[in-house]
Amino acid sequence: SQQGEEDPQALSIQEGENATMNCSYKTSINNLQWYRQNSGRGLVHLILIRSNEREKHSGRLRVTLDTSKKSSSLLITASRAADTASYFCATKSGGSNYKLTFGKGTLLTVNP
Amino acid sequence: DTEVTQTPKHLVMGMTNKKSLKCEQHMGHRAMYWYKQKAKKPPELMFVYSYEKLSINESVPSRFSPECPNSSLLNLHLHALQPEDSALYLCASSPWGVSQGPQHFGDGTRLSIL
């Protein structure tokens, strides 16, 4: 079963606007990761946040993690047309050394 | 360009054919993965290899047979596939032999079963 659930399923914005995507999960985690997938391509790792961290930044990306609510958000600031992609959260639980469980994803469209 | 290379990029095969998907990485990662991804869905884990040994088989049908000949190569042998097996097959690798860190994905093989 899918651990993460992204919200919204699809998001359409104008270039220069900010985009926020949310992810909820059900069980305790070691870390939560965000990936981007451009159409027809593989997934690209964006950022990893550990369970003892609350916020992390990388360039125009900001990720927050609230373990009490079992949720995370990904904020992309000053979006560009090149940010158009599907974004997936993925959780790694303590019970498995290898398994990432992916959410259903958010399809982000940035209009020029 | 990705650091995980998958070949072929596209594959069309009949239900009675035998074919193989290949994946190669030279990052020194000791964990490698096969995922299946249907359109507009997240990747679904199929197999995990750690130090060239099969660690996880997510109850994948036997018509999919993985092989890890060495630490850089991962194969997926296909035989007698069904139309519902048409999908994007993604290979990934990760460092330290465990998935504590991010996984690096190839661009996948798009498989169509006639």
Tab-separated table of C-alpha atoms in Angstrom:
chain	number	residue	atom	x	y	z
A	1	SER	CA	0.000	0.000	0.000
A	2	GLN	CA	1.143	3.555	-0.603
A	3	GLN	CA	2.512	5.262	2.476
A	4	GLY	CA	2.496	8.806	1.217
A	5	GLU	CA	-0.424	10.727	-0.160
A	6	GLU	CA	0.293	13.930	-2.011
A	7	ASP	CA	-2.047	16.846	-2.128
A	8	PRO	CA	-3.027	18.295	-4.521
A	9	GLN	CA	-2.966	15.669	-7.273
A	10	ALA	CA	-2.466	18.416	-9.854
A	11	LEU	CA	-1.408	22.048	-9.572
A	12	SER	CA	-1.228	24.667	-12.299
A	13	ILE	CA	0.455	28.025	-11.674
A	14	GLN	CA	2.077	30.912	-13.523
A	15	GLU	CA	5.803	31.360	-13.816
A	16	GLY	CA	7.174	33.304	-10.866
A	17	GLU	CA	4.527	32.074	-8.432
A	18	ASN	CA	5.239	29.734	-5.537
A	19	ALA	CA	4.062	26.125	-5.555
A	20	THR	CA	3.270	24.158	-2.415
A	21	MET	CA	2.721	20.421	-2.350
A	22	ASN	CA	1.799	18.376	0.698
A	23	CYS	CA	2.451	14.786	1.653
A	24	SER	CA	0.898	12.741	4.433
A	25	TYR	CA	2.028	9.357	5.637
A	26	LYS	CA	0.785	6.746	8.064
A	27	THR	CA	3.637	5.064	9.937
A	28	SER	CA	6.743	6.314	11.697
A	29	ILE	CA	9.631	7.115	9.400
A	30	ASN	CA	13.413	7.467	9.381
A	31	ASN	CA	13.394	10.027	6.641
A	32	LEU	CA	11.211	11.534	3.957
A	33	GLN	CA	12.449	12.312	0.483
A	34	TRP	CA	11.109	14.331	-2.422
A	35	TYR	CA	11.694	13.381	-6.030
A	36	ARG	CA	10.899	15.052	-9.329
A	37	GLN	CA	10.012	13.200	-12.519
A	38	ASN	CA	9.916	14.934	-15.855
A	39	SER	CA	7.699	13.363	-18.481
A	40	GLY	CA	9.247	10.199	-19.881
A	41	ARG	CA	12.276	10.379	-17.596
A	42	GLY	CA	13.474	8.782	-14.391
A	43	LEU	CA	13.096	10.231	-10.923
A	44	VAL	CA	15.528	12.829	-9.661
A	45	HIS	CA	16.189	13.188	-5.960
A	46	LEU	CA	15.513	16.702	-4.690
A	47	ILE	CA	15.854	16.737	-0.939
A	48	LEU	CA	15.898	14.420	2.078
A	49	ILE	CA	14.692	15.392	5.531
A	50	ARG	CA	15.317	13.165	8.535
A	51	SER	CA	12.734	12.474	11.194
A	52	ASN	CA	14.541	14.679	13.721
A	53	GLU	CA	14.599	17.668	11.358
A	54	ARG	CA	11.777	20.151	10.929
A	55	GLU	CA	12.841	22.212	7.940
A	56	LYS	CA	15.371	22.025	5.168
A	57	HIS	CA	16.314	24.288	2.278
A	58	SER	CA	17.981	23.654	-1.038
A	59	GLY	CA	18.085	26.510	-3.522
A	60	ARG	CA	14.486	27.419	-4.341
A	61	LEU	CA	13.170	24.387	-2.434
A	62	ARG	CA	11.954	24.393	1.137
A	63	VAL	CA	10.758	21.229	2.835
A	64	THR	CA	9.071	20.987	6.206
A	65	LEU	CA	8.319	17.914	8.248
A	66	ASP	CA	5.790	17.597	11.047
A	67	THR	CA	6.117	14.136	12.558
A	68	SER	CA	3.273	14.760	15.000
A	69	LYS	CA	0.922	15.256	12.064
A	70	LYS	CA	2.771	12.780	9.856
A	71	SER	CA	2.990	15.323	7.077
A	72	SER	CA	5.508	17.164	4.947
A	73	SER	CA	5.334	20.028	2.512
A	74	LEU	CA	7.487	21.005	-0.447
A	75	LEU	CA	7.597	24.665	-1.413
A	76	ILE	CA	9.091	25.734	-4.728
A	77	THR	CA	9.619	29.475	-4.836
A	78	ALA	CA	9.724	31.654	-7.948
A	79	SER	CA	8.678	28.756	-10.163
A	80	ARG	CA	9.915	28.365	-13.718
A	81	ALA	CA	8.465	26.562	-16.723
A	82	ALA	CA	11.279	24.013	-16.307
A	83	ASP	CA	9.801	23.049	-12.913
A	84	THR	CA	6.888	21.426	-14.745
A	85	ALA	CA	7.018	17.790	-13.623
A	86	SER	CA	5.501	15.236	-11.279
A	87	TYR	CA	6.677	15.450	-7.698
A	88	PHE	CA	6.663	12.437	-5.382
A	89	CYS	CA	7.294	12.134	-1.694
A	90	ALA	CA	8.830	8.890	-0.511
A	91	THR	CA	9.212	7.602	3.004
A	92	LYS	CA	11.731	5.262	4.501
A	93	SER	CA	10.500	3.449	7.570
A	94	GLY	CA	12.668	2.083	10.300
A	95	GLY	CA	11.612	-1.486	9.697
A	96	SER	CA	13.252	-1.684	6.290
A	97	ASN	CA	16.795	-0.868	5.297
A	98	TYR	CA	15.973	-0.753	1.642
A	99	LYS	CA	12.409	0.100	0.893
A	100	LEU	CA	11.161	3.521	-0.117
A	101	THR	CA	7.418	3.882	-0.276
A	102	PHE	CA	6.251	6.475	-2.773
A	103	GLY	CA	3.168	8.648	-2.618
A	104	LYS	CA	0.822	9.096	-5.542
A	105	GLY	CA	2.476	12.307	-6.704
A	106	THR	CA	1.535	15.867	-7.635
A	107	LEU	CA	1.611	16.943	-11.265
A	108	LEU	CA	2.866	20.530	-11.335
A	109	THR	CA	2.378	22.627	-14.457
A	110	VAL	CA	4.111	26.011	-14.583
A	111	ASN	CA	2.739	28.180	-17.353
A	112	PRO	CA	5.110	30.703	-18.982
B	1	ASP	CA	22.401	12.665	-18.353
B	2	THR	CA	21.764	10.284	-15.499
B	3	GLU	CA	24.472	8.282	-13.753
B	4	VAL	CA	22.375	5.126	-13.978
B	5	THR	CA	22.164	3.872	-17.542
B	6	GLN	CA	19.331	1.670	-18.713
B	7	THR	CA	19.072	-0.136	-22.031
B	8	PRO	CA	17.123	-0.382	-24.172
B	9	LYS	CA	15.072	2.821	-23.856
B	10	HIS	CA	12.123	1.218	-25.579
B	11	LEU	CA	11.181	-2.435	-26.045
B	12	VAL	CA	8.247	-4.007	-27.822
B	13	MET	CA	7.828	-7.719	-27.399
B	14	GLY	CA	5.285	-10.438	-27.905
B	15	MET	CA	3.951	-12.537	-25.075
B	16	THR	CA	6.099	-15.511	-26.058
B	17	ASN	CA	9.378	-13.616	-26.393
B	18	LYS	CA	12.326	-13.622	-24.015
B	19	LYS	CA	14.156	-10.362	-23.533
B	20	SER	CA	16.346	-8.672	-20.948
B	21	LEU	CA	16.547	-5.187	-19.528
B	22	LYS	CA	19.940	-3.915	-18.476
B	23	CYS	CA	21.042	-1.375	-15.900
B	24	GLU	CA	24.535	-0.111	-15.155
B	25	GLN	CA	25.975	2.266	-12.586
B	26	HIS	CA	29.553	3.202	-11.778
B	27	MET	CA	28.993	5.178	-8.597
B	28	GLY	CA	30.112	2.334	-6.354
B	29	HIS	CA	26.605	1.858	-5.008
B	30	ARG	CA	26.027	-1.537	-3.457
B	31	ALA	CA	22.220	-1.495	-3.473
B	32	MET	CA	20.283	-1.696	-6.735
B	33	TYR	CA	16.568	-1.728	-7.400
B	34	TRP	CA	13.973	-2.508	-10.040
B	35	TYR	CA	10.721	-0.577	-10.093
B	36	LYS	CA	7.664	-0.801	-12.299
B	37	GLN	CA	5.754	2.382	-13.074
B	38	LYS	CA	2.417	2.602	-14.827
B	39	ALA	CA	1.255	5.856	-16.382
B	40	LYS	CA	0.355	8.573	-13.864
B	41	LYS	CA	1.218	6.273	-10.949
B	42	PRO	CA	4.151	6.184	-8.541
B	43	PRO	CA	6.942	3.638	-8.954
B	44	GLU	CA	6.271	0.234	-7.406
B	45	LEU	CA	9.209	-1.638	-5.981
B	46	MET	CA	9.878	-5.040	-7.538
B	47	PHE	CA	13.319	-6.207	-6.388
B	48	VAL	CA	16.205	-5.026	-4.240
B	49	TYR	CA	19.775	-6.286	-4.457
B	50	SER	CA	22.296	-5.562	-1.757
B	51	TYR	CA	25.918	-6.525	-2.297
B	52	GLU	CA	24.841	-8.537	-5.342
B	53	LYS	CA	22.397	-10.639	-3.318
B	54	LEU	CA	18.637	-10.500	-3.689
B	55	SER	CA	17.297	-8.867	-0.536
B	56	ILE	CA	13.698	-8.124	-1.407
B	57	ASN	CA	11.268	-9.664	-3.867
B	58	GLU	CA	7.948	-7.863	-3.625
B	59	SER	CA	5.970	-10.962	-4.660
B	60	VAL	CA	6.780	-10.373	-8.298
B	61	PRO	CA	5.552	-13.038	-10.771
B	62	SER	CA	8.208	-15.504	-11.868
B	63	ARG	CA	8.001	-14.277	-15.460
B	64	PHE	CA	10.296	-11.487	-14.182
B	65	SER	CA	13.712	-12.808	-13.209
B	66	PRO	CA	16.346	-10.447	-11.824
B	67	GLU	CA	20.072	-10.984	-11.938
B	68	CYS	CA	22.986	-9.032	-10.490
B	69	PRO	CA	26.190	-10.308	-12.142
B	70	ASN	CA	28.417	-7.776	-10.367
B	71	SER	CA	28.234	-4.622	-8.310
B	72	SER	CA	27.744	-2.408	-11.372
B	73	LEU	CA	25.212	-4.373	-13.369
B	74	LEU	CA	21.608	-5.337	-12.858
B	75	ASN	CA	19.509	-7.281	-15.328
B	76	LEU	CA	15.824	-8.076	-15.520
B	77	HIS	CA	15.009	-11.116	-17.626
B	78	LEU	CA	11.531	-11.202	-19.114
B	79	HIS	CA	9.646	-14.242	-20.329
B	80	ALA	CA	6.028	-14.904	-21.244
B	81	LEU	CA	4.867	-11.447	-20.203
B	82	GLN	CA	1.263	-10.323	-20.215
B	83	PRO	CA	-0.182	-7.129	-21.731
B	84	GLU	CA	-0.642	-5.716	-18.229
B	85	ASP	CA	3.125	-5.838	-17.812
B	86	SER	CA	3.437	-2.932	-20.233
B	87	ALA	CA	4.984	-0.124	-18.187
B	88	LEU	CA	8.080	1.947	-17.574
B	89	TYR	CA	10.714	-0.132	-15.789
B	90	LEU	CA	13.075	1.910	-13.690
B	91	CYS	CA	16.402	0.896	-12.225
B	92	ALA	CA	17.878	2.720	-9.265
B	93	SER	CA	20.936	2.484	-7.056
B	94	SER	CA	21.885	3.827	-3.660
B	95	PRO	CA	25.069	4.147	-1.633
B	96	TRP	CA	26.274	2.288	1.482
B	97	GLY	CA	24.319	-0.815	0.630
B	98	VAL	CA	21.261	0.470	2.438
B	99	SER	CA	18.631	2.964	1.478
B	100	GLN	CA	19.527	5.533	4.111
B	101	GLY	CA	20.300	8.004	1.400
B	102	PRO	CA	18.711	9.015	-1.852
B	103	GLN	CA	18.250	6.632	-4.722
B	104	HIS	CA	19.624	7.457	-8.161
B	105	PHE	CA	17.341	6.501	-11.013
B	106	GLY	CA	17.907	5.719	-14.638
B	107	ASP	CA	15.536	7.010	-17.297
B	108	GLY	CA	13.870	3.652	-17.600
B	109	THR	CA	12.898	1.192	-20.284
B	110	ARG	CA	9.442	1.674	-21.729
B	111	LEU	CA	8.110	-1.820	-22.313
B	112	SER	CA	5.142	-2.635	-24.524
B	113	ILE	CA	3.721	-6.152	-24.652
B	114	LEU	CA	1.759	-7.004	-27.759
